Tab-separated table of C-alpha atoms in Angstrom:
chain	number	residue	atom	x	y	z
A	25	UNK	CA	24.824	96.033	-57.949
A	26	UNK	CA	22.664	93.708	-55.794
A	27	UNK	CA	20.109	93.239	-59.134
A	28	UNK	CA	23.310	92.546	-61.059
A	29	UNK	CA	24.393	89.489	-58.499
A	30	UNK	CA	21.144	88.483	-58.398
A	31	UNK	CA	20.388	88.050	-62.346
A	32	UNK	CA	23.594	86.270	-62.557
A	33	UNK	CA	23.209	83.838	-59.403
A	34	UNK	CA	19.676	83.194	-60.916
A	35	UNK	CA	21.487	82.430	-64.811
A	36	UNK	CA	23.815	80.207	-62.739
A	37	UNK	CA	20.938	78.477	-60.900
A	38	UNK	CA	19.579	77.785	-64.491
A	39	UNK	CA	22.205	76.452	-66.127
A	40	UNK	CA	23.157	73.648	-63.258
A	41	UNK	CA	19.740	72.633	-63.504
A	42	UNK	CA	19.815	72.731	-67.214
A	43	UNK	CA	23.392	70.527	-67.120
A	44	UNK	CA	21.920	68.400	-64.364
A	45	UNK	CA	19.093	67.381	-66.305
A	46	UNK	CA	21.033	66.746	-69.715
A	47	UNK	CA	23.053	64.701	-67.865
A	48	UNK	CA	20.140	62.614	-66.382
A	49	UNK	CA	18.812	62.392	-70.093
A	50	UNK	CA	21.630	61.177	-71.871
A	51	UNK	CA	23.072	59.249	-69.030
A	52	UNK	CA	19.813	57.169	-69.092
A	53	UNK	CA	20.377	55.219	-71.935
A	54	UNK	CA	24.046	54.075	-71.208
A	55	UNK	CA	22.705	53.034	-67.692
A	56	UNK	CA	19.994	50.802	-69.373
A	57	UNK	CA	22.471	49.169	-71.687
A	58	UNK	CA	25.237	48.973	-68.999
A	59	UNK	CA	22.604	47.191	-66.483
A	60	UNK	CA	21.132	44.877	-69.248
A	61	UNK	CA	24.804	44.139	-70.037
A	62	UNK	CA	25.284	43.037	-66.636
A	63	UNK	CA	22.044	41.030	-66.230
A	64	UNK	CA	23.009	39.454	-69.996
A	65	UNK	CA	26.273	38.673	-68.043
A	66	UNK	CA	24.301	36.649	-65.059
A	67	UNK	CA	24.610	32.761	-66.816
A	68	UNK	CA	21.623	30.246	-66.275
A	69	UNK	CA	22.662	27.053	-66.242
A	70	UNK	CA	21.806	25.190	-69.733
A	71	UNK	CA	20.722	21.649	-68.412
A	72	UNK	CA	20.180	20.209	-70.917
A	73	UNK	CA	22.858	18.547	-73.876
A	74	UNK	CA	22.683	16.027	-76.966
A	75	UNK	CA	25.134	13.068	-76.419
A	76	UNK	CA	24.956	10.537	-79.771
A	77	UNK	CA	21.374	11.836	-80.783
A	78	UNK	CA	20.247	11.618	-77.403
A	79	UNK	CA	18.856	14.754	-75.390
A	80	UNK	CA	20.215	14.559	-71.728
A	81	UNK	CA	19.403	16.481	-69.044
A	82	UNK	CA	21.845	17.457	-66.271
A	83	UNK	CA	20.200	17.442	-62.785
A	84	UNK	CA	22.617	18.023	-59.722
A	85	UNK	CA	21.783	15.400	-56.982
A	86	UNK	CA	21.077	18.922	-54.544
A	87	UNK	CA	18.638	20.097	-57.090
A	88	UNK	CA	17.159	16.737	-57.766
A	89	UNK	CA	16.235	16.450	-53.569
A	90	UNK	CA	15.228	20.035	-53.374
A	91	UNK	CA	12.656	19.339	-56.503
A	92	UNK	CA	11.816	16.178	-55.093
A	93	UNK	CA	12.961	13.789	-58.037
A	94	UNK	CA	12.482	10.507	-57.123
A	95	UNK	CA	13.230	7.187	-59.449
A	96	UNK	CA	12.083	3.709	-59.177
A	97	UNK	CA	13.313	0.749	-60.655
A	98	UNK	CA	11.293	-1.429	-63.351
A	99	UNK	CA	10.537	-4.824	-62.472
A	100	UNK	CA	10.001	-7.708	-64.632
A	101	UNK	CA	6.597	-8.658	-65.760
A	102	UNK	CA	5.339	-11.517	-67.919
A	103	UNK	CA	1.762	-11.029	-69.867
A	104	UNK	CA	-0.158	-13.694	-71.810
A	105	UNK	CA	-0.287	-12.308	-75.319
A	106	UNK	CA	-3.857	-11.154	-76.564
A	107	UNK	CA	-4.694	-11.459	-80.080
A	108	UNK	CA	-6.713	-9.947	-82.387
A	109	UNK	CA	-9.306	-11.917	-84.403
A	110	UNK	CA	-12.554	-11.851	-86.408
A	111	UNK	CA	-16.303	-13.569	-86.207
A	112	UNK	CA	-19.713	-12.829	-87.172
A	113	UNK	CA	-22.978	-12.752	-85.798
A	114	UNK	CA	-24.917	-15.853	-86.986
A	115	UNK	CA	-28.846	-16.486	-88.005
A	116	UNK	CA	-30.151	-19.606	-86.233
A	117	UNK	CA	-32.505	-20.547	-88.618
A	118	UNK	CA	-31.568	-23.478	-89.839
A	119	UNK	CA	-31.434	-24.405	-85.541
A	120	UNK	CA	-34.759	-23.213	-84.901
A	121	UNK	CA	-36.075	-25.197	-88.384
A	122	UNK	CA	-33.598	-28.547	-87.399
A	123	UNK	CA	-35.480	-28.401	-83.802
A	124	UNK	CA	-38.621	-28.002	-84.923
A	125	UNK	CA	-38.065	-31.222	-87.155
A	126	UNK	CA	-36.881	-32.806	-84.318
A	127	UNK	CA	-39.942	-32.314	-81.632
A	128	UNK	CA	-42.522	-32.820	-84.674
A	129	UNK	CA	-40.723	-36.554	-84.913
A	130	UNK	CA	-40.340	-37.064	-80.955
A	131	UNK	CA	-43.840	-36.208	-80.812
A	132	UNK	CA	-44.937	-38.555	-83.407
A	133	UNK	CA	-42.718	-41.682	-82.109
A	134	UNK	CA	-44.939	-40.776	-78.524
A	135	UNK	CA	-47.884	-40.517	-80.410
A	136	UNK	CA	-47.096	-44.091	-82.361
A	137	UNK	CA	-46.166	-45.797	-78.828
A	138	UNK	CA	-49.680	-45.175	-77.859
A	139	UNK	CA	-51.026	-46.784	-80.634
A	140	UNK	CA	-48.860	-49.305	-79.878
A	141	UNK	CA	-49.418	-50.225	-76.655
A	142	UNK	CA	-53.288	-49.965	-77.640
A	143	UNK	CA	-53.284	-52.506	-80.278
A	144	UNK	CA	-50.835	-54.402	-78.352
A	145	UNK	CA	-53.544	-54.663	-75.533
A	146	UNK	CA	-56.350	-55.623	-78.759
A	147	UNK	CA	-54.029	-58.491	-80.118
A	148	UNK	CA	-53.733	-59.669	-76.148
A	149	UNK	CA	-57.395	-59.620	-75.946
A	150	UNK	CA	-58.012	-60.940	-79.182
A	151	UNK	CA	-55.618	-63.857	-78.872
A	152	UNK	CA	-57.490	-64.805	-75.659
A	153	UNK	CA	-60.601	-65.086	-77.449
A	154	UNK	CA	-58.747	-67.400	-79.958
A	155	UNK	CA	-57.598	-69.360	-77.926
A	156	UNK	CA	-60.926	-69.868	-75.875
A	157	UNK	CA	-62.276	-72.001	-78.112
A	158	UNK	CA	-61.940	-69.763	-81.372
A	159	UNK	CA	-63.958	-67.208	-80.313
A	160	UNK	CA	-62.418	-64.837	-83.174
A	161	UNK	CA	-60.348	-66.240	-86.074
A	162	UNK	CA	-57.007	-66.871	-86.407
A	163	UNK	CA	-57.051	-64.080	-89.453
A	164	UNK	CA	-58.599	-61.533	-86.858
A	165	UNK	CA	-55.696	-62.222	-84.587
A	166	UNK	CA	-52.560	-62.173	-87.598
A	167	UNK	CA	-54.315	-59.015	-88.365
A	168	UNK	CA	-53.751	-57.525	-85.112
A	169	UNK	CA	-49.844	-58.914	-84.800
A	170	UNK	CA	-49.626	-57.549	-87.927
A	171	UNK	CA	-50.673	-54.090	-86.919
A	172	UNK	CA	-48.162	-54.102	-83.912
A	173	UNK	CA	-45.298	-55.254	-86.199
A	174	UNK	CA	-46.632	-51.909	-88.238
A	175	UNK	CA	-46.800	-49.711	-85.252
A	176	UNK	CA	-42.917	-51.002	-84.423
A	177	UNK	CA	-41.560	-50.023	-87.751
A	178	UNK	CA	-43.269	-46.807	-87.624
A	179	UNK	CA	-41.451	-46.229	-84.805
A	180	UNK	CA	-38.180	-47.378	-85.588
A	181	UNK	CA	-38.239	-45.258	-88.780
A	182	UNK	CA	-39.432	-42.312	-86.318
A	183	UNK	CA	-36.337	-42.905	-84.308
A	184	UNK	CA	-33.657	-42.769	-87.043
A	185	UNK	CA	-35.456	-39.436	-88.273
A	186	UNK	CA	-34.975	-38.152	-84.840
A	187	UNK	CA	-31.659	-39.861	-84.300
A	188	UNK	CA	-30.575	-37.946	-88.036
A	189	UNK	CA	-31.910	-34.734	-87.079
A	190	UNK	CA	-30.158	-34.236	-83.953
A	191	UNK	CA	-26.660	-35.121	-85.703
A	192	UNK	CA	-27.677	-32.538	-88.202
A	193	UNK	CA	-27.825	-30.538	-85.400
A	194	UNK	CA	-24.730	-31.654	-83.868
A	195	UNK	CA	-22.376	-31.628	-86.584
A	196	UNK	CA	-23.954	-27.653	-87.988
A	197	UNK	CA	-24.621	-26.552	-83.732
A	198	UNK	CA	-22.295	-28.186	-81.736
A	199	UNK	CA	-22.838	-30.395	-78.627
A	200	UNK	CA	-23.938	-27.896	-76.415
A	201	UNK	CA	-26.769	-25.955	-79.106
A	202	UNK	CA	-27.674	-29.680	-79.823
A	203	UNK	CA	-28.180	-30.648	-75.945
A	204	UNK	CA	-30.621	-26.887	-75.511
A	205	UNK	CA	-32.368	-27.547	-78.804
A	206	UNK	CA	-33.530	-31.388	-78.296
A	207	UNK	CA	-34.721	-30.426	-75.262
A	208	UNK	CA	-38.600	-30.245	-75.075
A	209	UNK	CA	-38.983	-27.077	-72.463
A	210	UNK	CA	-37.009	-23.919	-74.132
A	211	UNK	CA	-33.572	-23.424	-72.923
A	212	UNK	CA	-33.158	-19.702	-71.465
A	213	UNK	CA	-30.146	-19.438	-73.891
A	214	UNK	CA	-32.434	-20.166	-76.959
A	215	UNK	CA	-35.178	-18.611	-75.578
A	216	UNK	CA	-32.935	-15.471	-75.343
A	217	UNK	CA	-31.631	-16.694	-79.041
A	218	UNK	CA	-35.155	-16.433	-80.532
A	219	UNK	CA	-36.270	-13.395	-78.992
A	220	UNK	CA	-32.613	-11.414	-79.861
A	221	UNK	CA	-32.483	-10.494	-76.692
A	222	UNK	CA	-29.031	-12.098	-77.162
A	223	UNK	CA	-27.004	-13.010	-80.620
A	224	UNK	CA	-24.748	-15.905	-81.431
A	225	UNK	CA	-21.484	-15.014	-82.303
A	226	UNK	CA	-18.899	-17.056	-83.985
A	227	UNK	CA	-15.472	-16.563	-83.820
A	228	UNK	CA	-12.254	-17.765	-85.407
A	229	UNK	CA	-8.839	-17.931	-82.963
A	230	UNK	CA	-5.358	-18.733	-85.220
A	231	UNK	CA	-4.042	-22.137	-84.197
A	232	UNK	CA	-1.896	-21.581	-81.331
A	233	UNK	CA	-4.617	-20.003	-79.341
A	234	UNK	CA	-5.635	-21.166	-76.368
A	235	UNK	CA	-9.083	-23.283	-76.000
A	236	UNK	CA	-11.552	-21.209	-74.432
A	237	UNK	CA	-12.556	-22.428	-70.920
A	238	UNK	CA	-15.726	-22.906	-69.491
A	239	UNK	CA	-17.595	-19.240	-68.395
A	240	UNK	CA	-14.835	-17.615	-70.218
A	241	UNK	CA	-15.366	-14.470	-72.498
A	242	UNK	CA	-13.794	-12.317	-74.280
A	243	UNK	CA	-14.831	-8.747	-75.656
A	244	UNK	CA	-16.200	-7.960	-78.987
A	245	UNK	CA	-16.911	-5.294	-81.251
A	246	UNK	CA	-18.703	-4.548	-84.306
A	247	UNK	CA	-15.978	-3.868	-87.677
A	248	UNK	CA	-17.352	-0.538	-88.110
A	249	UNK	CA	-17.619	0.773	-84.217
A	250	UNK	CA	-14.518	-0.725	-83.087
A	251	UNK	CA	-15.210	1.477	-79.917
A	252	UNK	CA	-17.969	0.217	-79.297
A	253	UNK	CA	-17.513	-2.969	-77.227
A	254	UNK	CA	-19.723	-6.062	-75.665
A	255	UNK	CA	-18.667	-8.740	-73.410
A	256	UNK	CA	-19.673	-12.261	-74.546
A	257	UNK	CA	-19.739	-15.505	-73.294
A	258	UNK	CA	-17.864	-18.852	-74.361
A	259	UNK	CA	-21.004	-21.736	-75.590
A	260	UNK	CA	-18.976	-24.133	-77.320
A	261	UNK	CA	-16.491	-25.027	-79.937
A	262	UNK	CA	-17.931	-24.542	-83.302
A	263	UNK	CA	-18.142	-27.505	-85.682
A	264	UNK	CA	-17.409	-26.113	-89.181
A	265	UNK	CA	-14.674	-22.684	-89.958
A	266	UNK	CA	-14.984	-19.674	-92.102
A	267	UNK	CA	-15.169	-20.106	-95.533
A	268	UNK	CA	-12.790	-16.962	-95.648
A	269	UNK	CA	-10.540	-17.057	-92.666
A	270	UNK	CA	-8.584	-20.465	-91.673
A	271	UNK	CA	-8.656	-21.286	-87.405
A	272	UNK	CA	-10.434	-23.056	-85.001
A	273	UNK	CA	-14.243	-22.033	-84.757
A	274	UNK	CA	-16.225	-21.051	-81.411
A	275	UNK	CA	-19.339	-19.936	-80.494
A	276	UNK	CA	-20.270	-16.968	-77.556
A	277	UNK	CA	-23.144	-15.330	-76.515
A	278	UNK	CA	-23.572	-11.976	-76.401
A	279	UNK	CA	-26.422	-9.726	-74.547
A	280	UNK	CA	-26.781	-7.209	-77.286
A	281	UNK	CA	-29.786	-5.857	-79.094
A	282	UNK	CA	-27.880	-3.872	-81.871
A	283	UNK	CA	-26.099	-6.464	-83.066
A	284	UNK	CA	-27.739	-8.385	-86.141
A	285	UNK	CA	-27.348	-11.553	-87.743
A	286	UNK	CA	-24.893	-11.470	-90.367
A	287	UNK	CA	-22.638	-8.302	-88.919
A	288	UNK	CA	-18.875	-8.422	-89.230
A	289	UNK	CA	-17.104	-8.146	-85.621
A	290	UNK	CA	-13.663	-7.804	-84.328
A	291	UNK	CA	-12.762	-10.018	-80.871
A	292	UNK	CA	-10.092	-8.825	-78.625
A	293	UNK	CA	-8.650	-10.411	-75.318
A	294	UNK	CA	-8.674	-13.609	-76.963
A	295	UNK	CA	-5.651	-14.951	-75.547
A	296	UNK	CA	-2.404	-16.933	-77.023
A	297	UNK	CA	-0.044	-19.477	-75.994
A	298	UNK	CA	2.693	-17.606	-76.508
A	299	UNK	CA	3.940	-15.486	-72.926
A	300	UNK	CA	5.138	-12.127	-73.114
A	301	UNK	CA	8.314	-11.170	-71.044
A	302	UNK	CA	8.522	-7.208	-70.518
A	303	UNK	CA	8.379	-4.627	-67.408
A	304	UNK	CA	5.799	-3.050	-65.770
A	305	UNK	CA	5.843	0.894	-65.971
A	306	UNK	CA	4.289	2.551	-62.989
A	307	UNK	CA	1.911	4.855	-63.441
A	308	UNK	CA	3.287	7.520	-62.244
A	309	UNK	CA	6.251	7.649	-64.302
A	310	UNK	CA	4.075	7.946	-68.064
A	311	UNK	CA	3.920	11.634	-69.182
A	312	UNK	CA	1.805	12.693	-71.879
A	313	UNK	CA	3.133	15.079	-74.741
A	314	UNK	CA	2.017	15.970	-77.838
A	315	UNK	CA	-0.769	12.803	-77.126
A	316	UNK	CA	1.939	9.856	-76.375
A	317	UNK	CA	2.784	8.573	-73.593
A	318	UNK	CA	6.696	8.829	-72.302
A	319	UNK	CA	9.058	8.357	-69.240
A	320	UNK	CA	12.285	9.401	-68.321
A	321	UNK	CA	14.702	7.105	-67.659
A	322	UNK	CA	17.816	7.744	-65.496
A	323	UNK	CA	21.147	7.389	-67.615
A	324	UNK	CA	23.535	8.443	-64.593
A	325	UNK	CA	23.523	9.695	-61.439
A	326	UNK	CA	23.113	13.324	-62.679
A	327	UNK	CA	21.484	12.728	-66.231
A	328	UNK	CA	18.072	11.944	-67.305
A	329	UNK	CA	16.973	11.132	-70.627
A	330	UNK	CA	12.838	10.923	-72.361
A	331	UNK	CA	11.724	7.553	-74.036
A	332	UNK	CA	8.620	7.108	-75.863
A	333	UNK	CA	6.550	3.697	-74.720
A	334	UNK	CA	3.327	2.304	-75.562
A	335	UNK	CA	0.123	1.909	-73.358
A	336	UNK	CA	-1.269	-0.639	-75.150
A	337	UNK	CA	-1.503	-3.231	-71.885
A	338	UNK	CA	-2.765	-2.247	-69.139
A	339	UNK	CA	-2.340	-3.988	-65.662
A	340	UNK	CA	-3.050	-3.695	-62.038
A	341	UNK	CA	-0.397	-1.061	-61.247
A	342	UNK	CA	0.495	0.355	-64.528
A	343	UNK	CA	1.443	-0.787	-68.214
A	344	UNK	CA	2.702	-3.798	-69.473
A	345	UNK	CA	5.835	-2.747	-71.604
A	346	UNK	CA	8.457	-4.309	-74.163
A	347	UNK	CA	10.630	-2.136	-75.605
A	348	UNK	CA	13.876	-0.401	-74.693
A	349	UNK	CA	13.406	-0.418	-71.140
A	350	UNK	CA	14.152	-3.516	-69.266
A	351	UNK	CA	14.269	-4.684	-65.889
A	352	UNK	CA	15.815	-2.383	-63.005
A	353	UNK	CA	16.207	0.603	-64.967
A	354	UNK	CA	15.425	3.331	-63.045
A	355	UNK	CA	12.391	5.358	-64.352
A	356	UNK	CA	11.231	9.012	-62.996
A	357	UNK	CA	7.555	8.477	-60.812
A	358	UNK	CA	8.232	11.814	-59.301
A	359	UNK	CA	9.140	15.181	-61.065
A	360	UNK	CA	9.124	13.822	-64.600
A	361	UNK	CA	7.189	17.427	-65.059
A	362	UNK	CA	9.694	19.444	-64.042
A	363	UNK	CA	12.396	17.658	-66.570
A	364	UNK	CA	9.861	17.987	-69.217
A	365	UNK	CA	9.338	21.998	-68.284
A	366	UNK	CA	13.632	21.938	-68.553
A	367	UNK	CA	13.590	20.126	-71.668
A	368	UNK	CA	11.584	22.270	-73.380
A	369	UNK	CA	12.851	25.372	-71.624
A	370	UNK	CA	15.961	24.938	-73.244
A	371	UNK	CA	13.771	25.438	-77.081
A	372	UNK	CA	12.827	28.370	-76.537
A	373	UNK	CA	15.014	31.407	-78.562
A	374	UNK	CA	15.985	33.648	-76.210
A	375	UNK	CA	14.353	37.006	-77.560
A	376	UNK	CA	17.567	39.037	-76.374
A	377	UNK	CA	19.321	37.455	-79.316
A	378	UNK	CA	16.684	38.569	-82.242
């Protein structure tokens, strides 16, 4: 009787572990769904909305101090406009040839003024003895005068070939080329010139650019390395334009030994007359996405939308901007990040839906 009980307290045993553990299995499942139900139930917030074509997003002011959103406000800016324009790198041949001209003349009008003053001192001399009782002939002494009336016109002719060389010079050179390359000692510039340690670059501004002052440059780069750019130096205006582009001609200098005579090159930072009115964007406010630069710009007190700007001028504390922002609109310069993390947040299908 005792086995009996036993066997069937141990069958009992059995089956409420059997039942227990069915129960466990089955049960499992409907507890997943039920808990993924209620987690599916738990709602985070959707910040961010399309108003007009516009995306917002919807930052609480409590949010925005706990994630330390800050905004400034744009201030007004003006910017002298730079223009883009074109030159090339010029052969000073026809200088170097003009100034040799030019010394070979100036050295023989010195060489002729010696003569000169030589037979000047003969016909003195000779006259004397003329005079003193007709020691030489009056022919002897005509002779002389005659030589000295030679040794003038040598000269002047000497002078006007001079005097036509430099204006050569002057009206092909400029002023300032002119002044270096009449000179008898070599200039540093064209010493520099004919050694290409440096190159002589001319450029052509449009008409309402501004004239180049004195020790002013401007940066320059060859056509086919736009990258790669040189500073040079303002000379002088340029006496004759482009055959091929119309504007006022100047020359620079430019330290540069890769640079040859007869390259294409493009000038920037030549500056206009025309002023620029715009805002300055801080740094801190520009983002960069997908390789552009944006901002966000407060819409309300709770709403924040992204703007795409351009980088194109840069100044002391940021960009120089025109566009759609404009002055005193509020840009973020502190957890622009964060809205751009949100923004994109919202993109991204929720795999709980598939």
């Amino acid at each position: 009787m005792n086995r009996k009980i036993a066997i069937i307290i141990g069958i009992q045993a059995f089956l409420i572990v059997m039942l227990f553990w069915l129960l466990v299995f089955y049960g499992k499942d409907e507890f997943e769904v039920l808990n993924q139900s209620q987690e599916e139930e738990i709602e985070t917030p959707n910040r961010v909305s399309n108003k007009d074509g516009v995306t917002l997003i919807t930052v609480n002011i409590a949010t925005q101090l706990q994630s330390e959103i800050q905004t400034s406000p744009l201030k007004a800016s003006t910017h002298q406009a730079n223009i883009s324009t074109y030159g090339s790198v010029m052969s000073i041949d026809s200088l170097i040839d003009l100034r040799t001209r030019y010394l070979a003349a100036k050295s023989e009008i010195d060489i002729l003024r010696t003569s000169l003053a030589q037979n000047k001192n003969e016909y003195t001399r000779l006259q004397a003895l003329n005079q003193d009782d007709k020691n030489v002939s009056d022919k002897v002494v005509a002779a002389a005068a005659s030589t000295i009336r030679a040794d003038e016109a040598k000269i002047a002719a000497a002078e006007s070939s001079a005097k036509n060389l430099a204006d050569s010079m002057r009206q092909l050179w400029g002023e300032s080329l002119t002044k270096q390359a009449t000179q008898l000692t070599t200039s540093g510039l064209l010493q520099n010139l004919i050694t290409s340690k440096e190159v002589l670059i001319q450029t052509t501004l449009p008409f309402d650019a501004t004239e180049p002052l004195e020790k002013s440059s401007i940066m320059i780069a060859p056509t086919a390395a736009p990258s790669h750019t040189i500073r040079a130096y303002y000379i002088s205006r340029a006496p004759f334009s482009n055959a091929t582009i119309q504007g006022k001609t100047y020359f620079y200098r430019a330290n540069s030994t890769e640079l040859r005579a007869g390259m294409q090159i493009n000038a920037i930072n030549a500056t206009s007359n025309k002023s620029l009115v715009g805002v300055i964007v801080p740094n801190d406010a520009i983002i960069w996405y997908a390789g552009k630069p944006w901002v966000y710009r407060k819409t309300g007190e709770e709403q924040f939308s992204r703007l795409p700007i351009k980088t194109d001028i840069e100044v002391e504390t940021g960009w120089f901007y025109q566009g759609n922002l404009k002055e005193n609109d509020e840009v973020v310069t502190s957890g622009a990040q964060l809205l751009l993390s949100e923004e994109f947040k919202s993109q991204i299908t929720n795999e709980n839906e598939d």
